[in-house]
Short mmCIF file of C-alpha atoms in Angstrom, two decimals:
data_model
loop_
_atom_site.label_atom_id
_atom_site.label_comp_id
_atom_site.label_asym_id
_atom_site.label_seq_id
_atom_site.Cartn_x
_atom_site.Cartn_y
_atom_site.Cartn_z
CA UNK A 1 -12.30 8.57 -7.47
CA UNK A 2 -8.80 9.40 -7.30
CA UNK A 3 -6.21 8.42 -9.88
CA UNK A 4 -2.21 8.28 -9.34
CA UNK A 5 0.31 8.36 -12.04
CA UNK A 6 3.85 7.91 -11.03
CA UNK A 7 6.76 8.17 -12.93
CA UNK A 8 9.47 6.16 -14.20
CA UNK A 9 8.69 2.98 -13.76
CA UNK A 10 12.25 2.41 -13.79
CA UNK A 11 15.22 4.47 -12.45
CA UNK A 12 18.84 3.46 -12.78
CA UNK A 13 21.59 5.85 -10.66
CA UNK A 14 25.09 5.33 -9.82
CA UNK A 15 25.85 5.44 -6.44
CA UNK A 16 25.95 8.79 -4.87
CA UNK A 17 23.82 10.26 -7.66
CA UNK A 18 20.09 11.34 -6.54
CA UNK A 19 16.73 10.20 -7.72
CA UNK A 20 13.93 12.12 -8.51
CA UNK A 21 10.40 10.26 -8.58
CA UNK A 22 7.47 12.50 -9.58
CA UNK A 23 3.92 11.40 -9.13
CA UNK A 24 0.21 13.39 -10.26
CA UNK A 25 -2.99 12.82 -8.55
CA UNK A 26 -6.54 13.75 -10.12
CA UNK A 27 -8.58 14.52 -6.74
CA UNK A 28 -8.55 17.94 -5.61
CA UNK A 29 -9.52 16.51 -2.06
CA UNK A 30 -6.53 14.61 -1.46
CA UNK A 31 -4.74 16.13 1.29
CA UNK A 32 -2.07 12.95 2.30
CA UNK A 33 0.78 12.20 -0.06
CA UNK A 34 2.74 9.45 1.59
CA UNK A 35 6.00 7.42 -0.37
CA UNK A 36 6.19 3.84 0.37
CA UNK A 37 9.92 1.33 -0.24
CA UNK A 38 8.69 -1.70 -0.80
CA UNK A 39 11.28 -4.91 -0.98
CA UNK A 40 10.53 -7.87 -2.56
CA UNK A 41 7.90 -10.47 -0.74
CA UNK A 42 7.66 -7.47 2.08
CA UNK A 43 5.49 -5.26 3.49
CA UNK A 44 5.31 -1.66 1.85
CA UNK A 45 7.11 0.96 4.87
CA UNK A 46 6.36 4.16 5.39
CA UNK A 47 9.56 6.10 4.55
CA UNK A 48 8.05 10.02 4.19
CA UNK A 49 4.83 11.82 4.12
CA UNK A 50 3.75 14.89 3.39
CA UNK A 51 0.28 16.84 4.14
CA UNK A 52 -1.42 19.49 1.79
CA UNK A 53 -0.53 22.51 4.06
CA UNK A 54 3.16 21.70 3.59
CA UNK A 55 5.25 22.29 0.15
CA UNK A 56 8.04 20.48 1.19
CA UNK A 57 9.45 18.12 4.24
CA UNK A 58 13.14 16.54 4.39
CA UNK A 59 14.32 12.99 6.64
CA UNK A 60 18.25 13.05 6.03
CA UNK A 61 18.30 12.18 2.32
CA UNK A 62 14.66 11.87 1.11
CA UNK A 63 12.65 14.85 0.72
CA UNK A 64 8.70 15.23 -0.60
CA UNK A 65 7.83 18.29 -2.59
CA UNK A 66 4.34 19.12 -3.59
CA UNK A 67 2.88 21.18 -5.85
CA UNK A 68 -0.65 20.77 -4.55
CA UNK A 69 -1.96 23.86 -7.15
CA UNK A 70 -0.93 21.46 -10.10
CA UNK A 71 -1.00 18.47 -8.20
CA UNK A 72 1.94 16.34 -8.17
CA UNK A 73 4.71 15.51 -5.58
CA UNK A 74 7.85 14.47 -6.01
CA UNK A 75 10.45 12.33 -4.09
CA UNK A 76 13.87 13.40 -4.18
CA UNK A 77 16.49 10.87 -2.58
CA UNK A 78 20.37 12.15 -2.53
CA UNK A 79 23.76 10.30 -2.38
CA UNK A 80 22.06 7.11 -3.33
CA UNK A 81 22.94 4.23 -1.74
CA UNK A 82 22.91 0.39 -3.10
CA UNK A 83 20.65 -0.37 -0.28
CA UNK A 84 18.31 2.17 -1.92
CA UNK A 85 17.43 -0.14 -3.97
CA UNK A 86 14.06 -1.08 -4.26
CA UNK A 87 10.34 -0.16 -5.52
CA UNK A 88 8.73 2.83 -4.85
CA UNK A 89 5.31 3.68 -4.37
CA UNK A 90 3.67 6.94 -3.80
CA UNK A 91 0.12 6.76 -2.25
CA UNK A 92 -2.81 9.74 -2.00
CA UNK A 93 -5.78 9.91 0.30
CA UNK A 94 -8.16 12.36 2.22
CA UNK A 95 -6.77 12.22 5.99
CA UNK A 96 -9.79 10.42 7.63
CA UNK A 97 -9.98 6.94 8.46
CA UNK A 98 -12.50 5.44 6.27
CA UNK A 99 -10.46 6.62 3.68
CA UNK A 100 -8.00 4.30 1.65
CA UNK A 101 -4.72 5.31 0.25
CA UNK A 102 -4.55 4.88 -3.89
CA UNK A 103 -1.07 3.75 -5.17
CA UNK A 104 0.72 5.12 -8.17
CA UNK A 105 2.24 1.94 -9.94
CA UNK A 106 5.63 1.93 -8.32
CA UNK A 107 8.90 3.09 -9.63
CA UNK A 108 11.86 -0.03 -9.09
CA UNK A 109 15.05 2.15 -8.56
CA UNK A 110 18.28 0.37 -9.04
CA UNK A 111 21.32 2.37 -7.35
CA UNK A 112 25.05 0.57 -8.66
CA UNK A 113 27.80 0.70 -7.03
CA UNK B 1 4.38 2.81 15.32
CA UNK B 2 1.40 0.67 15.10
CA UNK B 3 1.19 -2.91 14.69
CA UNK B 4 -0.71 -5.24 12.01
CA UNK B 5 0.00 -8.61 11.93
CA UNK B 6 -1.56 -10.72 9.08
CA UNK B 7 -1.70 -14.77 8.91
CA UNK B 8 -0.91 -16.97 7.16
CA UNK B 9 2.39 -15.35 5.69
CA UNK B 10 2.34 -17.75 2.78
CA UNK B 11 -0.40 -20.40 1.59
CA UNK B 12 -0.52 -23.22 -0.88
CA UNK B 13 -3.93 -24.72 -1.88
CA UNK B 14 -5.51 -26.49 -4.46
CA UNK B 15 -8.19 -25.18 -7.03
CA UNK B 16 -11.47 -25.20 -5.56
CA UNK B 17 -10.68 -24.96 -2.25
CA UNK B 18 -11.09 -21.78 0.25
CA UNK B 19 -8.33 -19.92 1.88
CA UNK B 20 -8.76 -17.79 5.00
CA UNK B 21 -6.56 -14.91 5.92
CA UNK B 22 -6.24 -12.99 9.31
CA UNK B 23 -5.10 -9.44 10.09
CA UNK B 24 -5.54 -7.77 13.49
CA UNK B 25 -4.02 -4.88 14.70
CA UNK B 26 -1.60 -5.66 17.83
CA UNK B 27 -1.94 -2.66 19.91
CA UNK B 28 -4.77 -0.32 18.35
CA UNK B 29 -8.45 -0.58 17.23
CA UNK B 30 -9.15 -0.32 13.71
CA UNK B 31 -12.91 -0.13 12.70
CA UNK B 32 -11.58 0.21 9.50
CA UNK B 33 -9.17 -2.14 7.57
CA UNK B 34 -8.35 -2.07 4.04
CA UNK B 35 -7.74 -5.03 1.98
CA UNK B 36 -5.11 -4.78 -0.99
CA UNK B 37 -4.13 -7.14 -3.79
CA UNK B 38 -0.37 -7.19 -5.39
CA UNK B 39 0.61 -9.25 -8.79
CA UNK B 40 4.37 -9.23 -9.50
CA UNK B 41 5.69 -6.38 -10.48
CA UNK B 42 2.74 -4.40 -10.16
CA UNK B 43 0.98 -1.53 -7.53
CA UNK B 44 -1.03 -2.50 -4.74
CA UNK B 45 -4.99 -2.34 -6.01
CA UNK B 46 -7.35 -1.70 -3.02
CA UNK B 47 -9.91 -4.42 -3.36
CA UNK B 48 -12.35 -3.87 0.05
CA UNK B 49 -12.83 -1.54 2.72
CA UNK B 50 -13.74 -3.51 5.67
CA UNK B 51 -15.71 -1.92 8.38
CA UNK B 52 -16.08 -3.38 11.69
CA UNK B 53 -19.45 -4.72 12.62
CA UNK B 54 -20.86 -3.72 9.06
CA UNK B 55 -20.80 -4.80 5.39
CA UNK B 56 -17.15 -4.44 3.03
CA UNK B 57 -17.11 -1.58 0.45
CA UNK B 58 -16.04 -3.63 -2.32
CA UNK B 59 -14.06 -1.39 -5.51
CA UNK B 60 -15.50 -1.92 -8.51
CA UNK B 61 -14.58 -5.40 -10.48
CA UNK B 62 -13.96 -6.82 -7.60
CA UNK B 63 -16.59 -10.27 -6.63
CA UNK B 64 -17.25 -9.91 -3.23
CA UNK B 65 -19.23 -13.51 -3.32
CA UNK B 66 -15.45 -14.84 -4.02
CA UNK B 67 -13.99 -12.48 -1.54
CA UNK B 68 -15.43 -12.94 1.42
CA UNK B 69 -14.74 -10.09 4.47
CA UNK B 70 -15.30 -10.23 7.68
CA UNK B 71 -14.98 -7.81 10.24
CA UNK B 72 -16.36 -8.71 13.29
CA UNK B 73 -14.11 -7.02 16.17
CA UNK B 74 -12.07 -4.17 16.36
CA UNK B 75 -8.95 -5.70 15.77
CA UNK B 76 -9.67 -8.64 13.11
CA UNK B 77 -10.59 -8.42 10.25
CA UNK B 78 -10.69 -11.46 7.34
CA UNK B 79 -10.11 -12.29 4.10
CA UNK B 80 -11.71 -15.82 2.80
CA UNK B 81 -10.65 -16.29 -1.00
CA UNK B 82 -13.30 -18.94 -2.10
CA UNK B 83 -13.43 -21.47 -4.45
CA UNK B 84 -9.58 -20.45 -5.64
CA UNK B 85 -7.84 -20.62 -9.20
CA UNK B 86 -4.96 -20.10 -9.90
CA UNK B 87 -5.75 -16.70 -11.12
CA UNK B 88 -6.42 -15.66 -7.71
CA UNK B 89 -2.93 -16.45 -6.88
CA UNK B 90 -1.32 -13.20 -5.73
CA UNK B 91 0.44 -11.29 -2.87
CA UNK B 92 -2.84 -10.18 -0.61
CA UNK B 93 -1.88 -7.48 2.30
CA UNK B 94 -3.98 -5.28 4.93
CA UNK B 95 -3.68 -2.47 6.44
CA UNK B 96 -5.01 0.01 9.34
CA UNK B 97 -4.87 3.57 10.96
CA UNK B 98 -4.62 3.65 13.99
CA UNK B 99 -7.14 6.51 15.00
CA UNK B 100 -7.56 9.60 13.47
CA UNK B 101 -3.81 9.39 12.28
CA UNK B 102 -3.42 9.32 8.29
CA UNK B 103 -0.55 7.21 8.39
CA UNK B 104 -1.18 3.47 7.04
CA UNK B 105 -0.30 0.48 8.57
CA UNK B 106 0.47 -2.72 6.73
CA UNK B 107 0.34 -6.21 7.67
CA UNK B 108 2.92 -8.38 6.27
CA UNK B 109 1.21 -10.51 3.07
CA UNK B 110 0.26 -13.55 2.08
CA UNK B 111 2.02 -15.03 -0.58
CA UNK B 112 -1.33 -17.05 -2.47
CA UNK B 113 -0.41 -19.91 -4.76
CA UNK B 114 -3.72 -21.75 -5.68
CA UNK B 115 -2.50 -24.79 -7.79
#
């Protein structure tokens, strides 16, 4: 089955600074890379996705890269903001709908002012 | 977006007894649901694929004879932690597509605290 490793599992930045998280994933077949901001006691939202046929996608100040020959993606996130702050997960499936999404272990990003 | 509302948002219980939790998708069919568990400070682990009108998928170390799914409409599915401990205690959360879209859907959690 599919495995995700995510790294750091902690990130400090001063505000305005950017944040790289970087994430692997072990099945070939994955073709959905989606990053999740998850805040305390809440429910994990979608903030970007990505699909296999696409190296890169940008929302404002987050982008996704992926690398899908050596399999990782990364989430970039610029001119950090305190309200940044949070955990962040980054998720890989096959696009079908039986299909679940396995989590990397999170990454708790800490953006001072 | 879609909609997946999950019940009770936070639950209290003593050990031994069974907790049951809801999550239905508002404005969509799901025939499949997925069931996640959260400790603190940890990732989401999948724990069950539920699929309407058939048996869960259970992931591997996982008892399904301690949790129980049920998925008997299109939009409910449920979650009945028997026989609790307070190792059971833990964030539980579900989630949905909606169609043939690959985005995922989550309900909002139940905060477990088996005493």
């Amino acid at each position: 089955g599919e495995n995700v490793e995510q790294h750091p599992s902690t990130l400090s930045v001063q505000e305005g600074d950017s944040a790289v998280i970087k994430c692997t994933y072990s099945d070939s077949a994955s073709n959905y890379f989606p990053w999740y901001k998850q805040e305390l006691g809440k429910r994990p939202q979608l903030i970007i996705d990505i699909r296999s046929n696409v190296g890169e996608k940008k929302d404002q100040r987050i982008a996704v890269t992926l690398n899908k020959t050596a399999k990782h993606f990364s989430l970039h996130i610029t001119e950090t903001q305190p309200e940044d702050s949070a955990v962040y997960f980054c998720a890989a499936s096959i696009a079908q709908a039986g299909t679940a999404l396995i989590f990397g272990k999170g990454t708790t990003l800490s953006v001072s002012s | 977006g879609a909609v997946v509302s999950q019940h009770p948002s936070r639950v209290i219980c003593k050990s031994g007894t069974s907790v049951k939790i809801e999550c239905r998708s508002l404005d969509f069919q799901a025939t499949t649901m997925f069931w996640y568990r959260q400790f603190p400070k940890q990732s989401l682990m999948l724990m069950a694929t539920s699929n309407e009108g058939s048996k869960a998928t259970y992931e591997q170390g996982v008892e399904k004879d301690k949790f129980l799914i049920n998925h008997a409409s299109l939009t409910l599915s449920t979650l009945t932690v028997t026989s609790a401990h307070p190792e059971d205690s833990s964030f539980y959360i579900c989630s949905a597509r909606e169609g043939i879209s690959e985005k995922l859907f989550f309900g909002s959690g139940t905060q477990l605290s088996v005493l």
